[in-house]
XYZ file of C-alpha atoms in Angstrom:
427
model
C 99.136 50.803 90.674
C 98.608 51.597 87.114
C 97.629 54.884 87.695
C 100.551 55.849 86.453
C 96.959 55.905 84.617
C 94.419 56.768 82.917
C 92.491 54.899 77.887
C 89.543 53.080 72.198
C 89.382 52.667 67.995
C 87.945 51.502 64.853
C 84.932 49.288 64.412
C 86.648 46.864 66.790
C 86.622 49.276 69.679
C 82.947 49.578 70.618
C 81.721 46.504 72.371
C 82.006 44.987 75.818
C 84.044 47.702 77.465
C 84.634 48.905 80.979
C 86.024 52.286 80.118
C 84.680 55.455 78.904
C 85.559 58.744 80.349
C 89.048 58.558 81.338
C 91.276 56.104 81.142
C 94.526 56.263 81.668
C 92.731 56.650 79.435
C 93.445 57.205 79.845
C 89.915 57.899 80.951
C 87.694 55.311 82.516
C 84.247 54.832 83.863
C 82.730 52.367 86.246
C 81.098 49.004 85.625
C 77.384 48.718 86.116
C 75.525 45.514 86.908
C 75.552 44.484 83.255
C 79.304 44.817 83.098
C 79.166 47.716 80.635
C 80.721 51.098 81.103
C 78.383 54.021 81.388
C 78.598 56.356 78.426
C 77.956 59.946 77.430
C 78.205 62.796 79.872
C 77.872 60.422 82.828
C 80.891 58.435 81.692
C 83.527 58.249 84.324
C 81.150 59.000 87.152
C 81.164 56.404 89.847
C 78.292 53.960 90.148
C 77.565 52.065 93.317
C 74.539 49.975 94.091
C 72.051 51.392 96.513
C 71.590 49.972 99.956
C 68.363 48.294 98.837
C 70.223 46.455 96.104
C 72.986 45.242 98.325
C 71.759 44.994 101.890
C 69.312 46.803 104.103
C 70.563 48.601 107.182
C 70.220 46.793 110.451
C 71.416 47.324 114.025
C 75.127 47.055 114.553
C 77.103 46.054 117.543
C 78.990 48.652 119.576
C 82.679 49.059 118.814
C 85.128 46.886 120.641
C 87.266 48.836 123.105
C 90.920 49.059 122.194
C 93.904 50.874 123.573
C 94.245 54.073 121.553
C 97.450 55.366 120.062
C 98.328 57.649 117.185
C 99.388 56.604 113.723
C 102.138 58.250 111.682
C 99.702 61.013 110.699
C 98.814 61.785 114.300
C 95.329 60.274 114.055
C 93.994 58.275 116.968
C 93.547 54.633 116.036
C 93.127 51.424 117.939
C 96.063 49.106 118.476
C 95.611 45.411 117.913
C 98.017 42.581 117.669
C 98.402 41.647 114.002
C 96.856 38.364 113.028
C 99.321 36.012 111.357
C 99.710 36.949 107.712
C 98.224 40.432 107.894
C 98.699 43.922 109.201
C 95.683 45.749 110.581
C 95.538 49.476 110.784
C 92.232 50.538 112.306
C 89.883 49.917 115.191
C 87.189 47.277 115.550
C 84.205 48.414 113.496
C 80.560 48.742 114.362
C 79.970 45.333 112.824
C 78.441 43.797 109.734
C 74.703 43.766 109.357
C 73.671 40.509 110.907
C 77.178 39.861 112.212
C 77.490 41.833 115.444
C 81.033 42.530 116.521
C 82.613 41.627 113.186
C 84.693 44.436 111.700
C 83.990 46.154 108.428
C 87.147 45.244 106.543
C 88.902 46.689 103.522
C 91.578 44.370 102.134
C 94.356 45.454 99.792
C 94.885 42.823 97.112
C 98.693 42.625 96.734
C 99.813 45.655 98.750
C 102.683 47.665 97.299
C 105.779 46.797 99.404
C 106.095 49.003 102.511
C 109.549 50.214 101.513
C 107.939 51.699 98.382
C 104.534 52.830 99.603
C 102.572 53.773 102.715
C 98.870 53.286 103.313
C 98.796 55.527 106.398
C 96.501 58.095 104.771
C 93.903 55.502 103.765
C 94.193 53.822 107.157
C 93.560 57.113 108.925
C 90.521 57.969 106.783
C 89.010 54.530 107.336
C 89.867 54.379 111.033
C 87.927 57.581 111.623
C 84.816 55.635 110.534
C 85.769 52.486 112.459
C 86.750 50.556 109.345
C 89.697 48.189 109.348
C 92.358 48.272 106.620
C 94.079 44.926 106.086
C 97.443 44.586 104.328
C 98.065 40.864 103.771
C 101.657 39.690 104.052
C 101.694 37.602 100.852
C 99.631 35.745 98.249
C 98.493 33.001 100.630
C 97.343 35.500 103.244
C 95.707 37.586 100.527
C 93.563 34.662 99.381
C 92.406 34.104 102.924
C 91.745 37.737 103.815
C 89.789 38.857 100.762
C 87.147 36.136 101.166
C 85.422 38.116 103.891
C 86.411 41.603 102.738
C 83.708 44.232 102.440
C 85.784 46.131 99.873
C 88.828 44.948 97.917
C 91.450 47.444 96.731
C 93.318 46.211 93.643
C 96.803 47.677 93.220
C 97.451 46.103 89.834
C 100.462 44.035 90.842
C 98.375 41.002 89.909
C 95.004 40.958 88.153
C 91.913 40.192 90.188
C 90.553 37.373 88.050
C 87.202 35.628 87.856
C 88.049 32.616 90.048
C 89.280 34.929 92.785
C 86.239 37.184 92.537
C 83.993 34.148 92.932
C 85.563 33.454 96.348
C 84.381 36.805 97.727
C 81.616 36.099 100.225
C 80.467 39.543 101.330
C 82.232 42.028 99.103
C 80.162 45.080 98.148
C 82.757 46.854 96.023
C 86.112 46.633 94.249
C 88.323 49.701 93.946
C 91.061 49.908 91.320
C 93.946 51.807 92.903
C 94.479 53.636 89.610
C 92.689 55.216 86.691
C 92.942 52.018 84.653
C 90.461 49.237 85.344
C 91.957 46.519 83.164
C 93.352 44.586 86.153
C 89.870 43.497 87.263
C 87.727 40.910 85.481
C 84.738 43.187 84.982
C 82.483 40.478 83.596
C 83.051 38.263 86.642
C 82.439 41.203 88.969
C 79.198 42.018 87.172
C 77.991 38.414 87.473
C 78.787 38.541 91.184
C 76.892 41.819 91.510
C 79.964 43.685 92.733
C 80.439 47.273 91.497
C 83.937 48.236 90.340
C 85.287 51.743 90.678
C 88.530 53.548 89.964
C 90.246 56.760 91.069
C 89.624 58.754 87.887
C 91.015 62.201 88.648
C 94.154 61.845 90.719
C 96.811 62.126 87.966
C 95.157 63.672 84.931
C 97.438 66.717 85.046
C 100.567 64.588 85.355
C 99.705 62.168 82.546
C 98.705 64.937 80.160
C 101.885 66.841 81.040
C 103.949 63.734 80.364
C 102.209 63.221 77.036
C 103.222 66.735 76.009
C 106.767 66.181 77.286
C 107.105 63.040 75.150
C 105.500 64.757 72.173
C 107.895 67.702 72.334
C 110.930 65.473 72.910
C 109.973 63.436 69.850
C 109.181 66.436 67.652
C 112.492 68.121 68.514
C 114.495 64.856 68.483
C 115.622 65.871 71.937
C 117.167 62.627 73.161
C 119.366 62.199 70.076
C 120.763 65.715 70.337
C 121.175 65.444 74.105
C 123.288 62.315 73.647
C 125.441 64.083 71.043
C 126.013 67.048 73.326
C 126.837 64.777 76.274
C 129.498 63.053 74.174
C 131.040 66.352 73.140
C 129.657 66.404 69.592
C 128.464 69.926 68.872
C 128.868 69.947 65.111
C 125.450 68.714 63.987
C 125.368 70.283 60.532
C 124.151 67.783 57.990
C 122.721 65.292 60.460
C 119.556 63.502 59.225
C 117.621 64.650 62.298
C 117.869 68.219 61.052
C 115.679 67.475 58.039
C 113.011 65.652 60.007
C 112.253 68.391 62.538
C 109.139 70.437 61.781
C 107.572 73.569 63.221
C 104.899 72.695 65.782
C 102.482 75.488 64.951
C 100.106 74.387 62.252
C 100.507 70.644 62.804
C 97.476 68.434 63.429
C 97.454 66.391 66.635
C 95.188 63.335 66.628
C 94.048 62.138 70.043
C 92.612 58.669 70.533
C 90.246 58.971 73.489
C 88.834 62.419 74.327
C 88.240 61.824 78.025
C 89.719 63.613 81.001
C 93.319 63.150 79.970
C 92.751 63.402 76.240
C 90.935 66.707 76.661
C 93.769 68.105 78.771
C 96.330 66.978 76.197
C 94.380 68.820 73.495
C 94.147 72.033 75.487
C 97.836 72.036 76.369
C 98.895 71.136 72.829
C 96.990 74.078 71.378
C 99.238 76.395 73.365
C 102.012 75.271 70.986
C 99.877 75.878 67.928
C 98.557 72.373 67.247
C 95.167 71.865 65.658
C 93.445 69.150 67.685
C 91.191 66.368 66.398
C 90.035 63.272 68.265
C 88.425 59.885 67.804
C 86.174 58.619 70.584
C 83.293 56.261 69.728
C 81.614 56.783 73.105
C 80.787 60.461 72.699
C 79.138 62.598 70.035
C 80.376 65.954 71.307
C 82.866 67.436 73.748
C 82.777 70.399 76.089
C 85.846 71.715 74.258
C 84.688 73.365 71.018
C 88.236 73.275 69.661
C 88.385 69.462 69.626
C 86.954 68.182 66.374
C 85.611 64.632 66.636
C 86.324 62.598 63.504
C 86.131 58.930 62.444
C 89.260 56.865 63.020
C 90.268 56.648 59.326
C 90.052 60.440 59.050
C 92.160 60.907 62.164
C 94.828 58.511 60.927
C 94.971 60.228 57.558
C 95.119 63.795 58.878
C 97.343 63.590 61.958
C 100.964 64.704 61.986
C 101.226 63.284 65.509
C 99.126 60.837 67.533
C 98.615 60.617 71.288
C 96.926 57.535 72.760
C 94.715 58.332 75.758
C 92.276 55.418 75.461
C 91.380 52.740 77.964
C 92.340 49.124 77.420
C 89.479 46.681 76.985
C 88.582 43.790 74.731
C 87.552 46.161 71.964
C 90.617 48.424 72.069
C 93.352 45.818 72.453
C 95.578 46.057 69.373
C 93.853 49.277 68.328
C 96.832 50.304 66.191
C 97.985 47.418 64.018
C 99.246 46.762 60.502
C 96.145 48.148 58.806
C 96.044 51.320 60.906
C 99.759 52.076 60.486
C 99.330 51.768 56.715
C 96.829 54.647 56.832
C 99.197 57.090 58.546
C 101.037 59.947 56.943
C 104.735 59.118 56.497
C 106.860 60.241 59.438
C 104.059 60.607 61.988
C 104.978 60.970 65.674
C 103.329 58.407 67.993
C 102.940 58.955 71.757
C 101.376 56.417 74.138
C 100.600 57.276 77.770
C 97.646 54.878 78.125
C 98.272 51.121 77.897
C 100.916 49.282 75.913
C 98.525 46.645 74.583
C 96.651 49.275 72.569
C 99.477 48.894 70.019
C 100.556 45.825 68.081
C 104.263 46.256 68.783
C 105.387 44.006 65.931
C 103.447 46.205 63.533
C 104.906 49.303 65.180
C 108.437 47.985 64.738
C 107.800 47.519 61.023
C 106.273 51.014 60.745
C 109.298 52.523 62.516
C 111.640 50.706 60.172
C 109.801 51.825 57.048
C 109.505 55.440 58.152
C 105.714 55.345 58.277
C 106.172 56.227 61.974
C 109.021 58.684 62.324
C 109.431 58.314 66.070
C 107.558 56.591 68.895
C 107.586 58.009 72.420
C 106.194 55.440 74.848
C 105.535 55.502 78.577
C 103.804 52.118 78.458
C 104.647 48.768 76.907
C 103.161 45.297 76.686
C 104.411 43.450 78.603
C 106.100 45.581 81.235
C 108.990 45.351 81.384
C 109.493 44.148 77.801
C 110.662 40.556 77.564
C 114.416 40.328 77.095
C 115.295 38.773 73.789
C 111.735 39.134 72.521
C 111.271 42.905 72.395
C 110.459 44.006 68.824
C 111.412 47.601 69.648
C 114.769 46.837 71.277
C 117.633 48.838 69.852
C 115.552 50.956 67.488
C 117.045 54.470 67.327
C 113.702 56.183 66.796
C 112.082 55.039 70.034
C 111.938 57.069 73.257
C 110.811 55.208 76.380
C 110.001 56.032 79.986
C 109.161 53.269 82.508
C 105.420 53.911 83.085
C 105.999 57.042 85.141
C 103.520 59.472 83.582
C 101.354 59.603 86.723
C 104.183 60.409 89.100
C 104.221 63.518 91.261
C 104.124 64.180 94.971
C 100.692 65.763 94.631
C 99.326 62.845 92.611
C 100.441 60.363 95.272
C 98.727 62.409 97.960
C 95.541 62.673 95.912
C 95.491 58.938 95.161
C 95.702 58.016 98.832
C 93.075 60.519 99.930
C 90.653 59.822 97.077
C 90.954 56.055 97.505
C 89.999 56.289 101.165
C 87.085 58.576 100.410
C 85.740 56.378 97.598
C 85.881 53.284 99.821
C 83.789 55.090 102.435
C 81.281 56.080 99.741
C 80.937 52.445 98.710
C 80.467 51.312 102.286
C 77.880 54.007 102.983
C 75.930 53.251 99.790
C 75.740 49.581 100.701
C 74.659 50.251 104.271
C 77.777 48.674 105.755
C 78.512 51.885 107.638
C 76.122 54.717 108.544
C 75.833 57.538 106.053
C 77.174 60.936 107.050
C 74.998 62.760 104.505
C 72.949 65.580 105.960
C 69.243 65.475 105.204
C 68.553 68.936 103.753
C 64.774 68.418 104.004
C 64.768 67.903 107.741
């Protein structure tokens, strides 16, 4: 569920990308038919093909009668016996165009285990429009179910790759159950003519808050002093940490990716007195006049602290490597709340050892979890880590479920798979 997301770079960054305003960055956008992310002020806005592009409306069959009952949210839904290998959670639909009686089906690719997550909210939203939500029981059932799915929801447990996308026979949309869109093969989806969308707004407050929490913990060397206090050591006079702590006001914060999350990080950081600059090759201006857009080399040379809010794509992978770390001011603070693969971790380990990076505060790694025995950052005293939890809050979970259900309905309406509820203002 990467949302726990969210998102860019030097001359390597621009190129075939699926992100823009967001993503994770992290700020993301959607994929159009060419496979490229939309840019500029429209970046991050959802794009779905029109009904003419996908399929014209046609008569649909009446809904199949079912015995009604109420789900855990009190909504009336139909009850059906689960088919082997899946769990259904809505009534029989009005039918596919040209396939009377067949349900409109939304299939979750690798559902999050039921002991960890509930899809009741999405099921209720879809059931109200006679759309069936299918939760396959395992990988084999998933392969079977998604072939005839109208919409596929990708949780991020496994990537939805090209070969799998090519098995989709009537899919009109793919929804990333997150801000990040790096778990879907965007090029394959574009070739298949299937739009890809994300849930861009559900956790922007949480991720930007977490970025500030990591930044402040790193600046104040909080974890080191907390461990000393917990062990009963209160005499900290002369400790090396004392000399490395600086006043926040007046420092320059460099933000990589000035999308939804990056912009919020900048605004919140200024409350502590930071000057904010950003690098984002997809925009020429921001709505925030206090964010100065600069080239990447300028950002690296000016920043006292860096926060990564960029999406992960082919152009941004390894955004910070040996060359980029060499351009930093000595002792810079590095925070990453986007994607772990934006950083070359071997290069980061060397920069941490040399003092070029004073402290790294990371919510994301690559891979996750780090491989035991092959983690270049293992045991380093100047690394703070959290296990990809930046997006977590009760409100964010509620928003993700609601927004996901609503976006799926938008995709189905735009394709003509279900009737539109839009009111004609000209009538």
